PDB file of C-alpha atoms in Angstrom:
ATOM      1  CA  LEU E 280       1.695   8.590 -21.417  1.00  0.00           C
ATOM      2  CA  SER E 281       3.610   5.300 -21.242  1.00  0.00           C
ATOM      3  CA  PHE E 282       3.797   3.386 -24.990  1.00  0.00           C
ATOM      4  CA  PRO E 283       6.970   4.547 -24.935  1.00  0.00           C
ATOM      5  CA  TRP E 284       8.066   3.242 -22.387  1.00  0.00           C
ATOM      6  CA  GLN E 285       6.288  -0.528 -22.532  1.00  0.00           C
ATOM      7  CA  LYS E 286       8.109  -0.507 -25.848  1.00  0.00           C
ATOM      8  CA  ARG E 287      11.949  -0.331 -24.045  1.00  0.00           C
ATOM      9  CA  GLU E 288      12.153   3.053 -26.302  1.00  0.00           C
ATOM     10  CA  ILE E 289      13.468   5.062 -22.396  1.00  0.00           C
ATOM     11  CA  SER E 290      14.962   4.097 -19.937  1.00  0.00           C
ATOM     12  CA  ASN E 291      13.150   3.277 -16.398  1.00  0.00           C
ATOM     13  CA  PHE E 292      15.441   6.473 -15.036  1.00  0.00           C
ATOM     14  CA  ASP E 293      13.938   9.065 -18.244  1.00  0.00           C
ATOM     15  CA  TYR E 294      10.354   7.965 -17.354  1.00  0.00           C
ATOM     16  CA  LEU E 295      10.877   8.433 -13.579  1.00  0.00           C
ATOM     17  CA  MET E 296      12.220  11.569 -14.465  1.00  0.00           C
ATOM     18  CA  TYR E 297       9.122  12.194 -17.132  1.00  0.00           C
ATOM     19  CA  LEU E 298       6.544  11.343 -14.166  1.00  0.00           C
ATOM     20  CA  ASN E 299       8.108  13.200 -11.816  1.00  0.00           C
ATOM     21  CA  THR E 300       8.025  16.011 -14.249  1.00  0.00           C
ATOM     22  CA  LEU E 301       4.135  15.747 -14.306  1.00  0.00           C
ATOM     23  CA  ALA E 302       3.922  15.713 -11.029  1.00  0.00           C
ATOM     24  CA  GLY E 303       5.200  18.081 -10.387  1.00  0.00           C
ATOM     25  CA  ARG E 304       8.475  17.562  -8.474  1.00  0.00           C
ATOM     26  CA  SER E 305      11.489  20.411  -9.647  1.00  0.00           C
ATOM     27  CA  TYR E 306      15.389  20.155  -9.071  1.00  0.00           C
ATOM     28  CA  ASN E 307      14.272  23.327  -8.394  1.00  0.00           C
ATOM     29  CA  ASP E 308      12.368  22.684  -5.131  1.00  0.00           C
ATOM     30  CA  TYR E 309      13.690  20.721  -1.702  1.00  0.00           C
ATOM     31  CA  MET E 310      10.527  19.875  -0.959  1.00  0.00           C
ATOM     32  CA  GLN E 311       8.678  18.696  -4.097  1.00  0.00           C
ATOM     33  CA  TYR E 312      12.075  16.884  -5.036  1.00  0.00           C
ATOM     34  CA  PRO E 313      11.757  14.271  -7.136  1.00  0.00           C
ATOM     35  CA  VAL E 314      11.554  10.793  -6.000  1.00  0.00           C
ATOM     36  CA  PHE E 315      13.252   7.438  -7.013  1.00  0.00           C
ATOM     37  CA  PRO E 316      12.802   4.167  -5.421  1.00  0.00           C
ATOM     38  CA  TRP E 317      15.266   1.428  -3.973  1.00  0.00           C
ATOM     39  CA  VAL E 318      15.093  -0.621  -6.259  1.00  0.00           C
ATOM     40  CA  LEU E 319      17.740  -3.380  -4.504  1.00  0.00           C
ATOM     41  CA  ALA E 320      17.016  -5.609  -1.471  1.00  0.00           C
ATOM     42  CA  ASP E 321      20.810  -6.640  -1.049  1.00  0.00           C
ATOM     43  CA  TYR E 322      23.874  -4.961   0.442  1.00  0.00           C
ATOM     44  CA  HIS E 323      25.768  -7.280   1.840  1.00  0.00           C
ATOM     45  CA  SER E 324      26.323  -9.687  -0.566  1.00  0.00           C
ATOM     46  CA  GLU E 325      30.051  -9.885  -1.891  1.00  0.00           C
ATOM     47  CA  THR E 326      28.842  -9.704  -6.360  1.00  0.00           C
ATOM     48  CA  LEU E 327      25.401  -8.153  -7.274  1.00  0.00           C
ATOM     49  CA  ASN E 328      22.564 -11.146  -8.792  1.00  0.00           C
ATOM     50  CA  LEU E 329      20.460  -9.034 -10.769  1.00  0.00           C
ATOM     51  CA  THR E 330      18.927 -12.347 -12.394  1.00  0.00           C
ATOM     52  CA  ASN E 331      17.486 -13.116  -8.345  1.00  0.00           C
ATOM     53  CA  PRO E 332      14.104 -11.714  -7.996  1.00  0.00           C
ATOM     54  CA  HIS E 333      15.894 -11.800  -3.937  1.00  0.00           C
ATOM     55  CA  THR E 334      18.170  -9.348  -4.689  1.00  0.00           C
ATOM     56  CA  PHE E 335      15.519  -6.191  -5.300  1.00  0.00           C
ATOM     57  CA  ARG E 336      13.187  -4.506  -3.774  1.00  0.00           C
ATOM     58  CA  ASP E 337       9.408  -5.579  -3.420  1.00  0.00           C
ATOM     59  CA  LEU E 338       8.200  -2.442  -5.896  1.00  0.00           C
ATOM     60  CA  SER E 339       4.717  -3.831  -4.773  1.00  0.00           C
ATOM     61  CA  LYS E 340       5.192  -2.347  -1.625  1.00  0.00           C
ATOM     62  CA  PRO E 341       5.847   0.988   0.190  1.00  0.00           C
ATOM     63  CA  MET E 342       8.693   1.812   2.155  1.00  0.00           C
ATOM     64  CA  GLY E 343       6.053   0.808   5.174  1.00  0.00           C
ATOM     65  CA  ALA E 344       4.907  -2.470   4.094  1.00  0.00           C
ATOM     66  CA  GLN E 345       9.071  -4.097   2.648  1.00  0.00           C
ATOM     67  CA  THR E 346       8.431  -6.839   6.453  1.00  0.00           C
ATOM     68  CA  VAL E 347       5.742  -8.595   7.267  1.00  0.00           C
ATOM     69  CA  GLU E 348       6.026  -7.303  10.960  1.00  0.00           C
ATOM     70  CA  ARG E 349       6.298  -3.642   9.844  1.00  0.00           C
ATOM     71  CA  LYS E 350       3.213  -3.698   7.878  1.00  0.00           C
ATOM     72  CA  ARG E 351       1.386  -5.613  10.584  1.00  0.00           C
ATOM     73  CA  LYS E 352       2.587  -2.243  13.195  1.00  0.00           C
ATOM     74  CA  PHE E 353       1.418   0.599  10.206  1.00  0.00           C
ATOM     75  CA  ILE E 354      -1.622  -1.470   9.667  1.00  0.00           C
ATOM     76  CA  GLN E 355      -2.224  -1.690  13.270  1.00  0.00           C
ATOM     77  CA  ARG E 356      -1.736   2.161  13.532  1.00  0.00           C
ATOM     78  CA  PHE E 357      -4.203   2.869  11.020  1.00  0.00           C
ATOM     79  CA  ASN E 358      -6.654   1.376  13.007  1.00  0.00           C
ATOM     80  CA  GLU E 359      -6.216   2.494  16.195  1.00  0.00           C
ATOM     81  CA  VAL E 360      -5.825   5.711  15.225  1.00  0.00           C
ATOM     82  CA  GLU E 361      -3.208   6.984  17.816  1.00  0.00           C
ATOM     83  CA  LYS E 362      -4.138   9.655  20.453  1.00  0.00           C
ATOM     84  CA  ASN E 363      -2.076  12.100  19.853  1.00  0.00           C
ATOM     85  CA  LEU E 364      -2.682  11.934  15.588  1.00  0.00           C
ATOM     86  CA  SER E 365      -5.482  13.863  14.064  1.00  0.00           C
ATOM     87  CA  ALA E 366      -6.614  11.745  10.899  1.00  0.00           C
ATOM     88  CA  GLN E 367      -6.400   8.229  10.487  1.00  0.00           C
ATOM     89  CA  CYS E 368      -3.275   6.859   8.423  1.00  0.00           C
ATOM     90  CA  HIS E 369      -0.629   4.727   8.149  1.00  0.00           C
ATOM     91  CA  TYR E 370       2.494   7.130   8.374  1.00  0.00           C
ATOM     92  CA  CYS E 371       3.093  10.878  10.353  1.00  0.00           C
ATOM     93  CA  THR E 372       6.249  10.751   7.835  1.00  0.00           C
ATOM     94  CA  HIS E 373       6.983  10.984   4.543  1.00  0.00           C
ATOM     95  CA  TYR E 374       9.368   9.611   1.702  1.00  0.00           C
ATOM     96  CA  SER E 375      10.494  12.483   0.434  1.00  0.00           C
ATOM     97  CA  SER E 376      10.667  15.964   2.259  1.00  0.00           C
ATOM     98  CA  ALA E 377      13.145  19.275   2.275  1.00  0.00           C
ATOM     99  CA  ILE E 378      15.963  17.448   4.932  1.00  0.00           C
ATOM    100  CA  ILE E 379      15.786  13.705   4.235  1.00  0.00           C
ATOM    101  CA  VAL E 380      17.096  15.289   0.149  1.00  0.00           C
ATOM    102  CA  ALA E 381      19.608  17.523   2.286  1.00  0.00           C
ATOM    103  CA  SER E 382      21.109  14.222   4.443  1.00  0.00           C
ATOM    104  CA  TYR E 383      21.217  12.434   1.330  1.00  0.00           C
ATOM    105  CA  LEU E 384      22.999  15.295  -0.818  1.00  0.00           C
ATOM    106  CA  VAL E 385      24.801  16.622   2.610  1.00  0.00           C
ATOM    107  CA  ARG E 386      28.518  15.934   1.366  1.00  0.00           C
ATOM    108  CA  MET E 387      27.653  19.103  -2.346  1.00  0.00           C
ATOM    109  CA  GLU E 388      26.908  22.200  -2.126  1.00  0.00           C
ATOM    110  CA  PRO E 389      24.386  24.226  -1.670  1.00  0.00           C
ATOM    111  CA  PHE E 390      23.104  21.010   0.219  1.00  0.00           C
ATOM    112  CA  THR E 391      25.200  21.164   2.932  1.00  0.00           C
ATOM    113  CA  GLN E 392      24.602  24.232   4.051  1.00  0.00           C
ATOM    114  CA  THR E 393      20.529  23.645   2.778  1.00  0.00           C
ATOM    115  CA  PHE E 394      20.614  20.844   5.536  1.00  0.00           C
ATOM    116  CA  CYS E 395      22.667  22.934   8.755  1.00  0.00           C
ATOM    117  CA  SER E 396      20.131  25.998   7.657  1.00  0.00           C
ATOM    118  CA  LEU E 397      17.233  23.145   8.399  1.00  0.00           C
ATOM    119  CA  GLN E 398      19.157  21.585  11.214  1.00  0.00           C
ATOM    120  CA  GLY E 399      19.069  25.084  12.940  1.00  0.00           C
ATOM    121  CA  GLY E 400      23.218  25.959  12.066  1.00  0.00           C
ATOM    122  CA  SER E 401      24.560  22.765  12.062  1.00  0.00           C
ATOM    123  CA  PHE E 402      24.814  18.860  11.615  1.00  0.00           C
ATOM    124  CA  ASP E 403      22.460  17.177  12.925  1.00  0.00           C
ATOM    125  CA  VAL E 404      24.560  13.755  15.619  1.00  0.00           C
ATOM    126  CA  ALA E 405      26.709  12.067  13.455  1.00  0.00           C
ATOM    127  CA  ASP E 406      25.156   8.554  14.183  1.00  0.00           C
ATOM    128  CA  ARG E 407      21.624  10.270  12.447  1.00  0.00           C
ATOM    129  CA  MET E 408      23.302  11.086   9.167  1.00  0.00           C
ATOM    130  CA  PHE E 409      23.711   9.749   6.023  1.00  0.00           C
ATOM    131  CA  HIS E 410      26.531   7.713   6.415  1.00  0.00           C
ATOM    132  CA  SER E 411      25.562   3.968   5.144  1.00  0.00           C
ATOM    133  CA  VAL E 412      23.428   2.846   2.436  1.00  0.00           C
ATOM    134  CA  LYS E 413      23.498  -0.149   4.220  1.00  0.00           C
ATOM    135  CA  SER E 414      21.903   0.745   7.039  1.00  0.00           C
ATOM    136  CA  THR E 415      19.968   3.368   5.749  1.00  0.00           C
ATOM    137  CA  TRP E 416      17.884   0.916   3.957  1.00  0.00           C
ATOM    138  CA  GLU E 417      17.769  -1.346   6.995  1.00  0.00           C
ATOM    139  CA  SER E 418      15.725   1.830   8.886  1.00  0.00           C
ATOM    140  CA  ALA E 419      13.715   3.133   6.150  1.00  0.00           C
ATOM    141  CA  SER E 420      12.646  -0.903   5.155  1.00  0.00           C
ATOM    142  CA  ARG E 421      12.838  -3.007   8.354  1.00  0.00           C
ATOM    143  CA  ASP E 422      13.969  -0.260  11.745  1.00  0.00           C
ATOM    144  CA  ASN E 423      12.630   2.226  11.715  1.00  0.00           C
ATOM    145  CA  MET E 424       8.355   3.648  12.099  1.00  0.00           C
ATOM    146  CA  SER E 425       9.768   6.754  11.309  1.00  0.00           C
ATOM    147  CA  ASP E 426      11.344   6.116   8.277  1.00  0.00           C
ATOM    148  CA  VAL E 427      10.127   5.593   4.806  1.00  0.00           C
ATOM    149  CA  ARG E 428      12.533   7.492   3.070  1.00  0.00           C
ATOM    150  CA  GLU E 429      12.684   7.185  -0.068  1.00  0.00           C
ATOM    151  CA  LEU E 430      15.531   7.768  -2.931  1.00  0.00           C
ATOM    152  CA  THR E 431      16.648  10.593  -5.000  1.00  0.00           C
ATOM    153  CA  PRO E 432      17.836  10.897  -8.485  1.00  0.00           C
ATOM    154  CA  GLU E 433      21.588  11.336  -7.847  1.00  0.00           C
ATOM    155  CA  PHE E 434      21.932   7.880  -6.276  1.00  0.00           C
ATOM    156  CA  PHE E 435      21.674   6.402 -10.224  1.00  0.00           C
ATOM    157  CA  TYR E 436      24.391   9.355 -11.735  1.00  0.00           C
ATOM    158  CA  LEU E 437      25.899  11.098  -9.600  1.00  0.00           C
ATOM    159  CA  PRO E 438      28.957   8.935  -7.438  1.00  0.00           C
ATOM    160  CA  GLU E 439      30.164  12.804  -6.345  1.00  0.00           C
ATOM    161  CA  PHE E 440      27.349  13.079  -3.707  1.00  0.00           C
ATOM    162  CA  LEU E 441      28.878  10.092  -1.748  1.00  0.00           C
ATOM    163  CA  THR E 442      32.182  12.169  -0.999  1.00  0.00           C
ATOM    164  CA  ASN E 443      33.212  13.978   1.209  1.00  0.00           C
ATOM    165  CA  ALA E 444      35.248  15.909  -0.530  1.00  0.00           C
ATOM    166  CA  ASN E 445      34.731  19.500   0.645  1.00  0.00           C
ATOM    167  CA  HIS E 446      35.858  17.651   3.913  1.00  0.00           C
ATOM    168  CA  PHE E 447      33.284  18.823   5.605  1.00  0.00           C
ATOM    169  CA  GLU E 448      33.579  17.724   9.655  1.00  0.00           C
ATOM    170  CA  PHE E 449      30.995  15.640  10.420  1.00  0.00           C
ATOM    171  CA  GLY E 450      32.051  14.744  14.246  1.00  0.00           C
ATOM    172  CA  CYS E 451      32.805  10.782  14.840  1.00  0.00           C
ATOM    173  CA  MET E 452      29.962   8.277  15.421  1.00  0.00           C
ATOM    174  CA  GLN E 453      29.617   6.239  18.814  1.00  0.00           C
ATOM    175  CA  ASP E 454      31.653   3.841  17.934  1.00  0.00           C
ATOM    176  CA  GLY E 455      34.839   6.544  17.343  1.00  0.00           C
ATOM    177  CA  THR E 456      33.742   6.153  13.460  1.00  0.00           C
ATOM    178  CA  VAL E 457      34.652   9.618  11.521  1.00  0.00           C
ATOM    179  CA  LEU E 458      32.182  10.486   9.095  1.00  0.00           C
ATOM    180  CA  GLY E 459      33.306  10.885   5.843  1.00  0.00           C
ATOM    181  CA  ASP E 460      31.900   9.474   2.799  1.00  0.00           C
ATOM    182  CA  VAL E 461      29.107   7.417   2.918  1.00  0.00           C
ATOM    183  CA  GLN E 462      30.188   3.763   3.542  1.00  0.00           C
ATOM    184  CA  LEU E 463      29.156   1.134   0.699  1.00  0.00           C
ATOM    185  CA  PRO E 464      27.398  -2.663   0.057  1.00  0.00           C
ATOM    186  CA  PRO E 465      30.693  -4.944  -0.522  1.00  0.00           C
ATOM    187  CA  TRP E 466      29.668  -5.429  -4.182  1.00  0.00           C
ATOM    188  CA  ALA E 467      31.103  -1.927  -4.989  1.00  0.00           C
ATOM    189  CA  ASP E 468      33.918  -2.754  -3.460  1.00  0.00           C
ATOM    190  CA  GLY E 469      34.631   0.605  -2.073  1.00  0.00           C
ATOM    191  CA  ASP E 470      33.946   2.338  -5.037  1.00  0.00           C
ATOM    192  CA  PRO E 471      31.850   5.438  -6.031  1.00  0.00           C
ATOM    193  CA  HIS E 472      32.062   5.119  -9.878  1.00  0.00           C
ATOM    194  CA  LYS E 473      31.321   0.930  -9.252  1.00  0.00           C
ATOM    195  CA  PHE E 474      27.931   1.314  -6.604  1.00  0.00           C
ATOM    196  CA  ILE E 475      26.131   4.279  -9.526  1.00  0.00           C
ATOM    197  CA  GLN E 476      27.091   1.268 -12.571  1.00  0.00           C
ATOM    198  CA  LEU E 477      25.411  -0.989 -11.058  1.00  0.00           C
ATOM    199  CA  HIS E 478      22.672   0.601  -9.234  1.00  0.00           C
ATOM    200  CA  ARG E 479      21.665   2.065 -12.532  1.00  0.00           C
ATOM    201  CA  GLN E 480      21.904  -1.047 -14.375  1.00  0.00           C
ATOM    202  CA  ALA E 481      19.750  -2.661 -10.903  1.00  0.00           C
ATOM    203  CA  LEU E 482      17.080   0.783 -11.799  1.00  0.00           C
ATOM    204  CA  GLU E 483      17.577  -0.367 -16.178  1.00  0.00           C
ATOM    205  CA  SER E 484      17.379  -4.231 -14.673  1.00  0.00           C
ATOM    206  CA  ASP E 485      14.129  -6.890 -16.875  1.00  0.00           C
ATOM    207  CA  TYR E 486      13.138  -7.370 -12.911  1.00  0.00           C
ATOM    208  CA  VAL E 487      12.827  -3.657 -12.306  1.00  0.00           C
ATOM    209  CA  SER E 488      11.597  -3.409 -15.343  1.00  0.00           C
ATOM    210  CA  ALA E 489       8.134  -5.696 -15.196  1.00  0.00           C
ATOM    211  CA  HIS E 490       7.406  -4.360 -11.238  1.00  0.00           C
ATOM    212  CA  LEU E 491       8.349  -0.269 -11.905  1.00  0.00           C
ATOM    213  CA  HIS E 492       4.986   0.835 -12.715  1.00  0.00           C
ATOM    214  CA  HIS E 493       3.940  -1.513  -9.185  1.00  0.00           C
ATOM    215  CA  TRP E 494       5.832   1.637  -7.262  1.00  0.00           C
ATOM    216  CA  ILE E 495       4.989   4.455 -10.316  1.00  0.00           C
ATOM    217  CA  ASP E 496       0.637   3.746  -8.857  1.00  0.00           C
ATOM    218  CA  LEU E 497       2.095   3.685  -5.690  1.00  0.00           C
ATOM    219  CA  ILE E 498       3.628   7.499  -5.273  1.00  0.00           C
ATOM    220  CA  PHE E 499       2.572   9.010  -8.906  1.00  0.00           C
ATOM    221  CA  GLY E 500      -0.904   6.523  -9.641  1.00  0.00           C
ATOM    222  CA  HIS E 501      -4.174   5.963  -8.346  1.00  0.00           C
ATOM    223  CA  LYS E 502      -2.778   3.546  -5.304  1.00  0.00           C
ATOM    224  CA  GLN E 503      -1.364   7.402  -4.086  1.00  0.00           C
ATOM    225  CA  HIS E 504      -4.703   8.028  -1.783  1.00  0.00           C
ATOM    226  CA  GLY E 505      -8.279   7.167  -1.198  1.00  0.00           C
ATOM    227  CA  SER E 506      -9.494   3.002  -0.676  1.00  0.00           C
ATOM    228  CA  ALA E 507      -7.353   1.978  -2.626  1.00  0.00           C
ATOM    229  CA  ALA E 508      -4.072   3.627  -1.154  1.00  0.00           C
ATOM    230  CA  VAL E 509      -5.601   1.978   2.524  1.00  0.00           C
ATOM    231  CA  GLU E 510      -5.544  -1.655   0.611  1.00  0.00           C
ATOM    232  CA  ALA E 511      -2.252  -0.907  -0.051  1.00  0.00           C
ATOM    233  CA  VAL E 512      -1.296   0.375   4.077  1.00  0.00           C
ATOM    234  CA  ASN E 513      -0.002   3.681   1.499  1.00  0.00           C
ATOM    235  CA  THR E 514      -1.740   5.949   3.292  1.00  0.00           C
ATOM    236  CA  TYR E 515      -0.422   9.517   4.993  1.00  0.00           C
ATOM    237  CA  HIS E 516      -1.068  12.178   6.643  1.00  0.00           C
ATOM    238  CA  PRO E 517      -3.825  14.480   5.524  1.00  0.00           C
ATOM    239  CA  TYR E 518      -1.478  17.217   5.440  1.00  0.00           C
ATOM    240  CA  PHE E 519       1.057  15.675   2.708  1.00  0.00           C
ATOM    241  CA  TYR E 520      -1.956  15.779  -0.005  1.00  0.00           C
ATOM    242  CA  GLY E 521      -1.389  19.090   0.368  1.00  0.00           C
ATOM    243  CA  ASP E 522      -2.706  20.143  -3.803  1.00  0.00           C
ATOM    244  CA  LYS E 523      -6.400  17.395  -2.111  1.00  0.00           C
ATOM    245  CA  MET E 524      -6.508  20.306   0.941  1.00  0.00           C
ATOM    246  CA  ASP E 525      -7.949  23.772  -0.370  1.00  0.00           C
ATOM    247  CA  LEU E 526      -6.298  26.459   1.403  1.00  0.00           C
ATOM    248  CA  ASN E 527      -7.506  29.271   0.580  1.00  0.00           C
ATOM    249  CA  ASN E 528     -11.151  28.009   2.219  1.00  0.00           C
ATOM    250  CA  ILE E 529      -8.866  27.744   5.773  1.00  0.00           C
ATOM    251  CA  LYS E 530      -9.968  30.892   7.492  1.00  0.00           C
ATOM    252  CA  ASP E 531      -8.018  30.247  10.476  1.00  0.00           C
ATOM    253  CA  PRO E 532      -4.146  31.723   9.848  1.00  0.00           C
ATOM    254  CA  LEU E 533      -2.841  29.036  12.640  1.00  0.00           C
ATOM    255  CA  ILE E 534      -3.945  26.509  11.030  1.00  0.00           C
ATOM    256  CA  LYS E 535      -3.177  27.349   7.592  1.00  0.00           C
ATOM    257  CA  SER E 536       0.506  28.492   8.699  1.00  0.00           C
ATOM    258  CA  THR E 537       0.274  24.680  10.924  1.00  0.00           C
ATOM    259  CA  ILE E 538      -0.611  22.577   7.750  1.00  0.00           C
ATOM    260  CA  LEU E 539       2.126  24.462   5.412  1.00  0.00           C
ATOM    261  CA  GLY E 540       4.473  24.419   8.126  1.00  0.00           C
ATOM    262  CA  PHE E 541       3.651  20.815   8.477  1.00  0.00           C
ATOM    263  CA  ILE E 542       4.244  20.477   4.621  1.00  0.00           C
ATOM    264  CA  SER E 543       7.337  22.314   4.129  1.00  0.00           C
ATOM    265  CA  ASN E 544       8.897  20.253   6.566  1.00  0.00           C
ATOM    266  CA  PHE E 545       7.377  16.908   6.149  1.00  0.00           C
ATOM    267  CA  GLY E 546       7.633  16.257   2.557  1.00  0.00           C
ATOM    268  CA  GLN E 547       4.389  16.636   0.432  1.00  0.00           C
ATOM    269  CA  ILE E 548       2.140  14.200  -1.849  1.00  0.00           C
ATOM    270  CA  PRO E 549       3.142  14.255  -5.363  1.00  0.00           C
ATOM    271  CA  LYS E 550       0.187  15.316  -7.553  1.00  0.00           C
ATOM    272  CA  GLN E 551      -1.275  12.026  -9.926  1.00  0.00           C
ATOM    273  CA  VAL E 552      -1.272  11.663 -12.563  1.00  0.00           C
TER     274      VAL E 552
END
């Protein structure tokens, strides 16, 4: 399957879309929307240096293990099995879910309406809305223990989702900033088209091409579950592994509806490729 990709006959973007499709992910299902990786770690420089390895995210580690301290905390959680958890895992939240997809794309319909319906009919508090690429990266890679979000394909081809062209009133953040367009890294010069162009270049760069297989192993491959996943600090709540749970054999309707609700709200691990 990977031979044309290894020979660089198809782009990294196309290969990731191919894998997502094989794994049952689809644009038609927000609960199993195509998942793409964060590829950069530099959202503060004036110019983007795609020849410097430090510019990039560590693709061999899940988002929960991007810093030493964060990784240590999640391993501690796994070992302790907190009293309120029903199963041993590193993460109780997921890297892709309907609300994550809708929050990223909230500035465009039909995602605006989807987001509002998932939120109970209105937008979220402004500070919790997707408003800055840099702050979202910092939250998902370092600061927030309940945030291990990856990205959607749109981050690599669709500048429109970064602008509030429909003039939705998202409210004001605590510092008084009116929430409108998404704040971009300095290297994008405030231009969504430039952001997408450079972000796509990063995805297709030599560094990402040489390391992308590690991320694929985590999301679609052998490090997705089992002992390899434990070793990679890459285990999620059992309910996220929808295809590994035989729902037909669960007789208790309450447990069954709880699991289905959990998957629909919090995400689902892709089918193993």
